[in-house]
Amino acid sequence: MEILWWLAPAGGVLVLAMLWATWAGRPQREPRGRSEEAYEKFAAAMAREHPAAGKPRPVAKPDRSTGIAVRPSSR
């Protein structure tokens, strides 16, 4: 029977995992941020125009790959 003591840590971890799964699967409380006024605030923020919406992005200069590692300081 002493030879089976190596199973004790695995059994303990199994019991802890089952307790955690029971706790994690419990019914959740109603989230506080799901009110009508929070939805209205979100909808108003999404309807506003983004400050950078009309500005074009700067064109990125493609980096030519030569297959050789070059430090940025030596460019």
Coordinates of C-alpha atoms in Angstrom, one line a residue, residues 47-54:
A47 CA -21.0 57.8 -33.4
R48 CA -18.4 60.6 -32.9
E49 CA -15.9 61.1 -35.6
H50 CA -12.4 60.0 -34.8
P51 CA -9.9 62.9 -34.7
A52 CA -7.5 61.2 -37.1
A53 CA -10.2 59.9 -39.5
G54 CA -9.5 62.5 -42.2

